PDB file of C-alpha atoms in Angstrom:
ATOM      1  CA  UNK A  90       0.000   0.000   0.000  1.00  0.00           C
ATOM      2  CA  UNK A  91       1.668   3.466  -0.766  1.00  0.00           C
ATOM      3  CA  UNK A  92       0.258   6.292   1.520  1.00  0.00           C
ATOM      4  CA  UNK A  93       0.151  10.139   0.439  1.00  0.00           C
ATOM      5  CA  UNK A  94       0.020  12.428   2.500  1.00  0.00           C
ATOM      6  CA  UNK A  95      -1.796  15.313   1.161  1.00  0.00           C
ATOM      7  CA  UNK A  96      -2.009  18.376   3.368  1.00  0.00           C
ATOM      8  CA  UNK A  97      -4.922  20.708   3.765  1.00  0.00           C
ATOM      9  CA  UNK A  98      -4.929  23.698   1.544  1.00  0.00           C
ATOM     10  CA  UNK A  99      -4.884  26.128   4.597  1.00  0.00           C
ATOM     11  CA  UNK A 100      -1.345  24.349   4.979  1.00  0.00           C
ATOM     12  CA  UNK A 101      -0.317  25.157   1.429  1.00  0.00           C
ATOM     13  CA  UNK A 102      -1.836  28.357   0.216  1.00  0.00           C
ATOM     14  CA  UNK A 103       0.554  29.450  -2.318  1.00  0.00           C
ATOM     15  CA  UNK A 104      -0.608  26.230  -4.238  1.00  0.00           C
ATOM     16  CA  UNK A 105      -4.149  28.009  -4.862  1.00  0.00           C
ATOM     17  CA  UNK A 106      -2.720  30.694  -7.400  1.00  0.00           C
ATOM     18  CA  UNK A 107      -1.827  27.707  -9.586  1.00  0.00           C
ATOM     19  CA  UNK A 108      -4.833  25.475  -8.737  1.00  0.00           C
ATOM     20  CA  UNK A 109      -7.085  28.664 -10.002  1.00  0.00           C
ATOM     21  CA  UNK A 110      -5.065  28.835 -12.970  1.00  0.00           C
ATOM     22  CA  UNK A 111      -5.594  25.384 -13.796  1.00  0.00           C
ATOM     23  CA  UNK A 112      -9.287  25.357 -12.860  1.00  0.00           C
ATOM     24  CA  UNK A 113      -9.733  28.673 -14.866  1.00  0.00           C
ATOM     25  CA  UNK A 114      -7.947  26.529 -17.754  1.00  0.00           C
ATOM     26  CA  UNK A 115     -10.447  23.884 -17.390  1.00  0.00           C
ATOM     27  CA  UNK A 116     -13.319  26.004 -17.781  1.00  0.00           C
ATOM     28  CA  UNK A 117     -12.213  27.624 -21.196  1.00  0.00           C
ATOM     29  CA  UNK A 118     -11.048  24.350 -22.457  1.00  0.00           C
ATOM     30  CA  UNK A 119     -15.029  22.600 -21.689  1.00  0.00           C
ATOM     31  CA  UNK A 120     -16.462  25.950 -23.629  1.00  0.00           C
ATOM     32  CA  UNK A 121     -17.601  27.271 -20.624  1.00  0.00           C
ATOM     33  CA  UNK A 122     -16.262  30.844 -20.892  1.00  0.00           C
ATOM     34  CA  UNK A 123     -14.373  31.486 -24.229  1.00  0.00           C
ATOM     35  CA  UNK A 124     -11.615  33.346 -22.610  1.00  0.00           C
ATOM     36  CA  UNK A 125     -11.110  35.112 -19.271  1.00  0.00           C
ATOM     37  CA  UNK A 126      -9.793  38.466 -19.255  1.00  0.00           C
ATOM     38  CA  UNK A 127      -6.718  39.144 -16.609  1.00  0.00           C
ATOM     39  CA  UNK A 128      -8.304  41.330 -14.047  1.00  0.00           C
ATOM     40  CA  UNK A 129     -10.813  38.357 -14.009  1.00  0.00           C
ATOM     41  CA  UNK A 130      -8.203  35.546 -13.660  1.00  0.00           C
ATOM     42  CA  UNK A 131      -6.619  38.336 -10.757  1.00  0.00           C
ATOM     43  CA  UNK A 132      -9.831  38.870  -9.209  1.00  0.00           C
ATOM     44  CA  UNK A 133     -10.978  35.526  -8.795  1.00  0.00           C
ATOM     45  CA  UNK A 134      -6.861  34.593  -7.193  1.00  0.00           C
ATOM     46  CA  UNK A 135      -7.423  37.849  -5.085  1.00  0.00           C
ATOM     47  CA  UNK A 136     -10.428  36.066  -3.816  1.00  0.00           C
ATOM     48  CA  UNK A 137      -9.045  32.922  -3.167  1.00  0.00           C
ATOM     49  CA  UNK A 138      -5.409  33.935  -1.895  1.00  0.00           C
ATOM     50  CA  UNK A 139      -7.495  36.045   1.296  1.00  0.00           C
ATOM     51  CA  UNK A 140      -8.887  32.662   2.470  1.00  0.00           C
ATOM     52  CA  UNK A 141      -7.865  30.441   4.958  1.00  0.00           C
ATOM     53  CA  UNK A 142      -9.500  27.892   3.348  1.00  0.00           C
ATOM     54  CA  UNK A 143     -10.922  25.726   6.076  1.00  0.00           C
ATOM     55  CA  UNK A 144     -12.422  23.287   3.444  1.00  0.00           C
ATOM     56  CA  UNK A 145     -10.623  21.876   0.411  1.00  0.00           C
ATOM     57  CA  UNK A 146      -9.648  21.582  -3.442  1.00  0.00           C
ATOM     58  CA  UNK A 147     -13.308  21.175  -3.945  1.00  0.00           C
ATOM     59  CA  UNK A 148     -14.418  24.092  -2.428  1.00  0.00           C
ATOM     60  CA  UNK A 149     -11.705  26.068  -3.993  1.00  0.00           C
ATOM     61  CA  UNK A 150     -13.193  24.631  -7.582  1.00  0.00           C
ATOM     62  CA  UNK A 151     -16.365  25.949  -6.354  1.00  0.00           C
ATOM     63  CA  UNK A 152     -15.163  29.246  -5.328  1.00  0.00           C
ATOM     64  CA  UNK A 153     -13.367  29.619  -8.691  1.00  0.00           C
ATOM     65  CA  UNK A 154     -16.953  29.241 -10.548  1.00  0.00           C
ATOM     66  CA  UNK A 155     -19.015  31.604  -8.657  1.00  0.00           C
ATOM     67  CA  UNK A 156     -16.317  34.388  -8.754  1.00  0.00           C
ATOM     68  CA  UNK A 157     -16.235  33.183 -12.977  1.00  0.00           C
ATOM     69  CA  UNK A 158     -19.768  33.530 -12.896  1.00  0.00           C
ATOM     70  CA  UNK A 159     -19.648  37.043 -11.214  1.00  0.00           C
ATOM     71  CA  UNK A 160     -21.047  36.094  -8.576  1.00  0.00           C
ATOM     72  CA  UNK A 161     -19.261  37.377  -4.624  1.00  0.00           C
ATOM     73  CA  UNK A 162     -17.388  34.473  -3.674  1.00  0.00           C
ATOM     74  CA  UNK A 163     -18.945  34.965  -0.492  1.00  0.00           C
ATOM     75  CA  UNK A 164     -15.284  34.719   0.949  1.00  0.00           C
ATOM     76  CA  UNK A 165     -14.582  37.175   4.121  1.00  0.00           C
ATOM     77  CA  UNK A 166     -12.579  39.878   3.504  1.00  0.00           C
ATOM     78  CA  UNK A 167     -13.324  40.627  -0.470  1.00  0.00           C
ATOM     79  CA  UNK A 168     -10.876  41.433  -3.217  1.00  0.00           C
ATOM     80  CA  UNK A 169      -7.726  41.893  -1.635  1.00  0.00           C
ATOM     81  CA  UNK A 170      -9.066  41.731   2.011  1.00  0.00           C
ATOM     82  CA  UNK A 171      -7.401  39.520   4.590  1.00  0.00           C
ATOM     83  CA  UNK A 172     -10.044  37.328   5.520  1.00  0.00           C
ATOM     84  CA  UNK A 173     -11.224  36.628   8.958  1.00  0.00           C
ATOM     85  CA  UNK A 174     -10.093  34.506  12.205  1.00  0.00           C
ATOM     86  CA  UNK A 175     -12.297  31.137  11.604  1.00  0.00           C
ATOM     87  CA  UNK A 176     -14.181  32.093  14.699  1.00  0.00           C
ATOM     88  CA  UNK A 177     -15.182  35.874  12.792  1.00  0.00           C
ATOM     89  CA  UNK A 178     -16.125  33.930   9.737  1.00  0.00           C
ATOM     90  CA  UNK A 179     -18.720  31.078  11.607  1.00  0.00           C
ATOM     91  CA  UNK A 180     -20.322  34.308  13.807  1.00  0.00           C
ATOM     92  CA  UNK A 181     -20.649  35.804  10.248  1.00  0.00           C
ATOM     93  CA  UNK A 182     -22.263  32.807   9.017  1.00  0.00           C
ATOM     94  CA  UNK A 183     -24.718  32.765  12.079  1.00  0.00           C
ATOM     95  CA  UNK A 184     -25.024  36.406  11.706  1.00  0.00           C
ATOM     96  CA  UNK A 185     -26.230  36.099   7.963  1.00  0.00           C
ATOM     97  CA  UNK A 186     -28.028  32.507   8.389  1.00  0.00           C
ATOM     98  CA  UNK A 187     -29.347  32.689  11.949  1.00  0.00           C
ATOM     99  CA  UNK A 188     -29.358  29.083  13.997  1.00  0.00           C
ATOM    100  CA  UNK A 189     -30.934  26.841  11.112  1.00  0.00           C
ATOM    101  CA  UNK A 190     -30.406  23.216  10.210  1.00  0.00           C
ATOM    102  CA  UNK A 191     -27.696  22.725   7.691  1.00  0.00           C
ATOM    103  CA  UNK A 192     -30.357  21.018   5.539  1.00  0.00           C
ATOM    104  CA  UNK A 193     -31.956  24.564   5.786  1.00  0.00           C
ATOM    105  CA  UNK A 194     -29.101  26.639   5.048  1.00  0.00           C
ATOM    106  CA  UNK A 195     -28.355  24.320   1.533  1.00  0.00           C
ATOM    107  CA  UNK A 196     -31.771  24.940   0.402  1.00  0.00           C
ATOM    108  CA  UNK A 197     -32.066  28.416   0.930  1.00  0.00           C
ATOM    109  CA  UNK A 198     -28.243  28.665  -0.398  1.00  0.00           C
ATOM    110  CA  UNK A 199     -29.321  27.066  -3.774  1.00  0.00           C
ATOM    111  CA  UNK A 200     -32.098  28.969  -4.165  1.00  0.00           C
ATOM    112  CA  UNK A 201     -30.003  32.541  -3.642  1.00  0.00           C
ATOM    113  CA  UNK A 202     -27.429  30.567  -6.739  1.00  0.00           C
ATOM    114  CA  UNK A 203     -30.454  29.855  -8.658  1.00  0.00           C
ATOM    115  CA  UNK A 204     -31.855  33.399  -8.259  1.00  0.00           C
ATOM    116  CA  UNK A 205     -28.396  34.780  -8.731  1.00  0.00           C
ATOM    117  CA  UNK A 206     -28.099  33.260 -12.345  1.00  0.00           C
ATOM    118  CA  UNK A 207     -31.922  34.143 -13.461  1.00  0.00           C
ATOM    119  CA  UNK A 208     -32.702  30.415 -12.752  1.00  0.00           C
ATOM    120  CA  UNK A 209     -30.528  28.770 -14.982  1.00  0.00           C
ATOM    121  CA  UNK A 210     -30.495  25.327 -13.336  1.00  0.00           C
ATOM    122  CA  UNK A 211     -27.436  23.769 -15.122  1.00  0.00           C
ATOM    123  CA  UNK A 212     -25.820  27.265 -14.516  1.00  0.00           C
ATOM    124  CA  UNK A 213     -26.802  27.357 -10.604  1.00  0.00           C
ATOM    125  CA  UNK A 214     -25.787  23.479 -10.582  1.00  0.00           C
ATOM    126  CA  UNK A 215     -22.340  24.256 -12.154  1.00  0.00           C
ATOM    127  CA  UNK A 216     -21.806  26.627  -9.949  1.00  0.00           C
ATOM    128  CA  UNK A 217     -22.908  24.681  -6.981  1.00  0.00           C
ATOM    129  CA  UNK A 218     -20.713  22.301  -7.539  1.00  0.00           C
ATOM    130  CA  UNK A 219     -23.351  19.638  -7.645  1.00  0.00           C
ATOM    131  CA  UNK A 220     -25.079  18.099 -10.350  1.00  0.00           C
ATOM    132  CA  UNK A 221     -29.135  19.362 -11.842  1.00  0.00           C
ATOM    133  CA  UNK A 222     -30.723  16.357  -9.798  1.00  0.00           C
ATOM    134  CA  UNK A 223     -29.184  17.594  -6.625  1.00  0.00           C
ATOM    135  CA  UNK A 224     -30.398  21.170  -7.088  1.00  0.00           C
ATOM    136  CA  UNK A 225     -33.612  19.481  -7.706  1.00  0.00           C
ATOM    137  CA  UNK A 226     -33.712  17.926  -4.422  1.00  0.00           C
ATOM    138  CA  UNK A 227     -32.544  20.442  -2.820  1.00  0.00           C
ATOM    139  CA  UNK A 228     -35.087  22.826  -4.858  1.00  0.00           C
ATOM    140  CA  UNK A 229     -38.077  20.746  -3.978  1.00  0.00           C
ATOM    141  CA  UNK A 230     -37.092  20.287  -0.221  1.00  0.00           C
ATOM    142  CA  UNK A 231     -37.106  23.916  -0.195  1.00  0.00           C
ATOM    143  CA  UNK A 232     -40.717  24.166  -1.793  1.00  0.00           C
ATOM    144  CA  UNK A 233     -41.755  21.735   0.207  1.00  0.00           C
ATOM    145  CA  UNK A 234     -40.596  22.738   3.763  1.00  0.00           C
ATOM    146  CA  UNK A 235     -41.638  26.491   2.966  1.00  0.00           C
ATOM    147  CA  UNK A 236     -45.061  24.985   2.126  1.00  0.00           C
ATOM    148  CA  UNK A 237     -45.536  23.498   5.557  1.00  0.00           C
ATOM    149  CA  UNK A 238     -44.065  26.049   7.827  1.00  0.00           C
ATOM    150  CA  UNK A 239     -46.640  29.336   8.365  1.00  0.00           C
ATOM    151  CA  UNK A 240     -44.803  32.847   7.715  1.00  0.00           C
ATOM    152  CA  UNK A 241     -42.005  31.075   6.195  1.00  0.00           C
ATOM    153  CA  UNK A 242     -42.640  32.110   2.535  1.00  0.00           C
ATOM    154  CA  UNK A 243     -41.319  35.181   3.367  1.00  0.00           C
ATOM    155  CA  UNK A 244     -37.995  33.804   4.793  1.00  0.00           C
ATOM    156  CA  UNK A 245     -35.758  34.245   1.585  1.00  0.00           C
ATOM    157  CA  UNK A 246     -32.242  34.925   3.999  1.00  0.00           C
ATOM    158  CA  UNK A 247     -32.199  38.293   1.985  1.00  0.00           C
ATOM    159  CA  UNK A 248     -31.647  36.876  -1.386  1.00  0.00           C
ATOM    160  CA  UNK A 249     -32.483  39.653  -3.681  1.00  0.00           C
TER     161      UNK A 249
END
C-alpha cells in the first residue's frame, strides 16, 4: 500500500494561485467561458489567496466558478481583504443565516445561486458544484418545507 500524505490547503496556500489557474484553464477548455480576461483571472486569485481555506480543493473549484460567474465568492474579507479569524467567519455565518439546520441553510443557499443566475439550473448546478438532480432535491425540499411552515414564505435569507 503506498500512503500520500496530502495536506490541507490552509497548509499550502501558495498552491491556490496555480490550482485557479488550472481550474480557470479547465473552464475555457469545456467551452464554458471562451476566454477570461486578466483582471478576471486576478480577481478571482485575489479572492481565493485572502482565504484560509478551512475546506478543500473542492471548495476552492467551487469558489473559482461563482467568482467566474460574477457572482461574490462569499469569501470574508473581499478582493484583496485579509479574511477573517475562523471564529469571525462562523459568527458571520450565524449572523447572515441565523441558527438553522444545515439542511436549511443548503436549500435556501441554492435557491439565492439559482436566483443569482436568473434560474438557470445547469448554470446554478455548475456553480454549486453539484449536479441538476441535486439542485432538484434540494429545490423541492425547499418548496416543500416552505409549504408546511406558516410565515415562512417570506424567509428568503435576503436573497435579492
Amino acid at each position: 500500500m503506498l500512503r500520500v500524505a496530502c495536506p490541507p490547503l490552509r497548509e499550502r496556500r501558495e498552491d491556490t494561485a496555480e490550482l485557479v489557474r488550472h481550474f480557470v484553464s479547465e473552464e475555457i477548455d469545456v467551452g464554458a467561458w471562451p476566454t477570461i480576461v486578466d483582471e478576471v483571472l486576478e480577481r478571482v486569485e485575489a479572492e481565493t489567496r485572502a482565504w484560509s481555506w478551512p475546506g478543500n480543493v473542492r471548495e476552492l473549484r467551487a469558489v473559482t466558478n461563482r467568482v467566474l460567474a460574477g457572482q461574490p465568492a462569499l469569501l470574508p474579507g473581499g478582493v484583496g481583504g485579509q479574511g477573517r479569524p475562523l471564529g469571525d467567519q462562523r459568527a458571520a455565518l450565524l449572523g447572515h443565516f441565523g441558527v438553522r439546520s444545515l439542511e436549511e441553510v443548503k436549500h435556501l443557499y441554492s435557491e439565492a445561486v439559482l436566483e443569482q443566475v436568473e434560474g438557470n439550473k445547469s448554470e446554478a448546478a455548475r456553480v454549486l458544484g453539484i449536479d441538476r438532480n441535486t439542485l432538484f432535491r434540494y429545490l423541492k425540499a425547499a418548496a416543500k418545507s416552505r409549504a408546511s411552515t406558516p410565515g415562512a414564505a417570506d424567509d428568503t435569507m435576503g436573497a435579492e
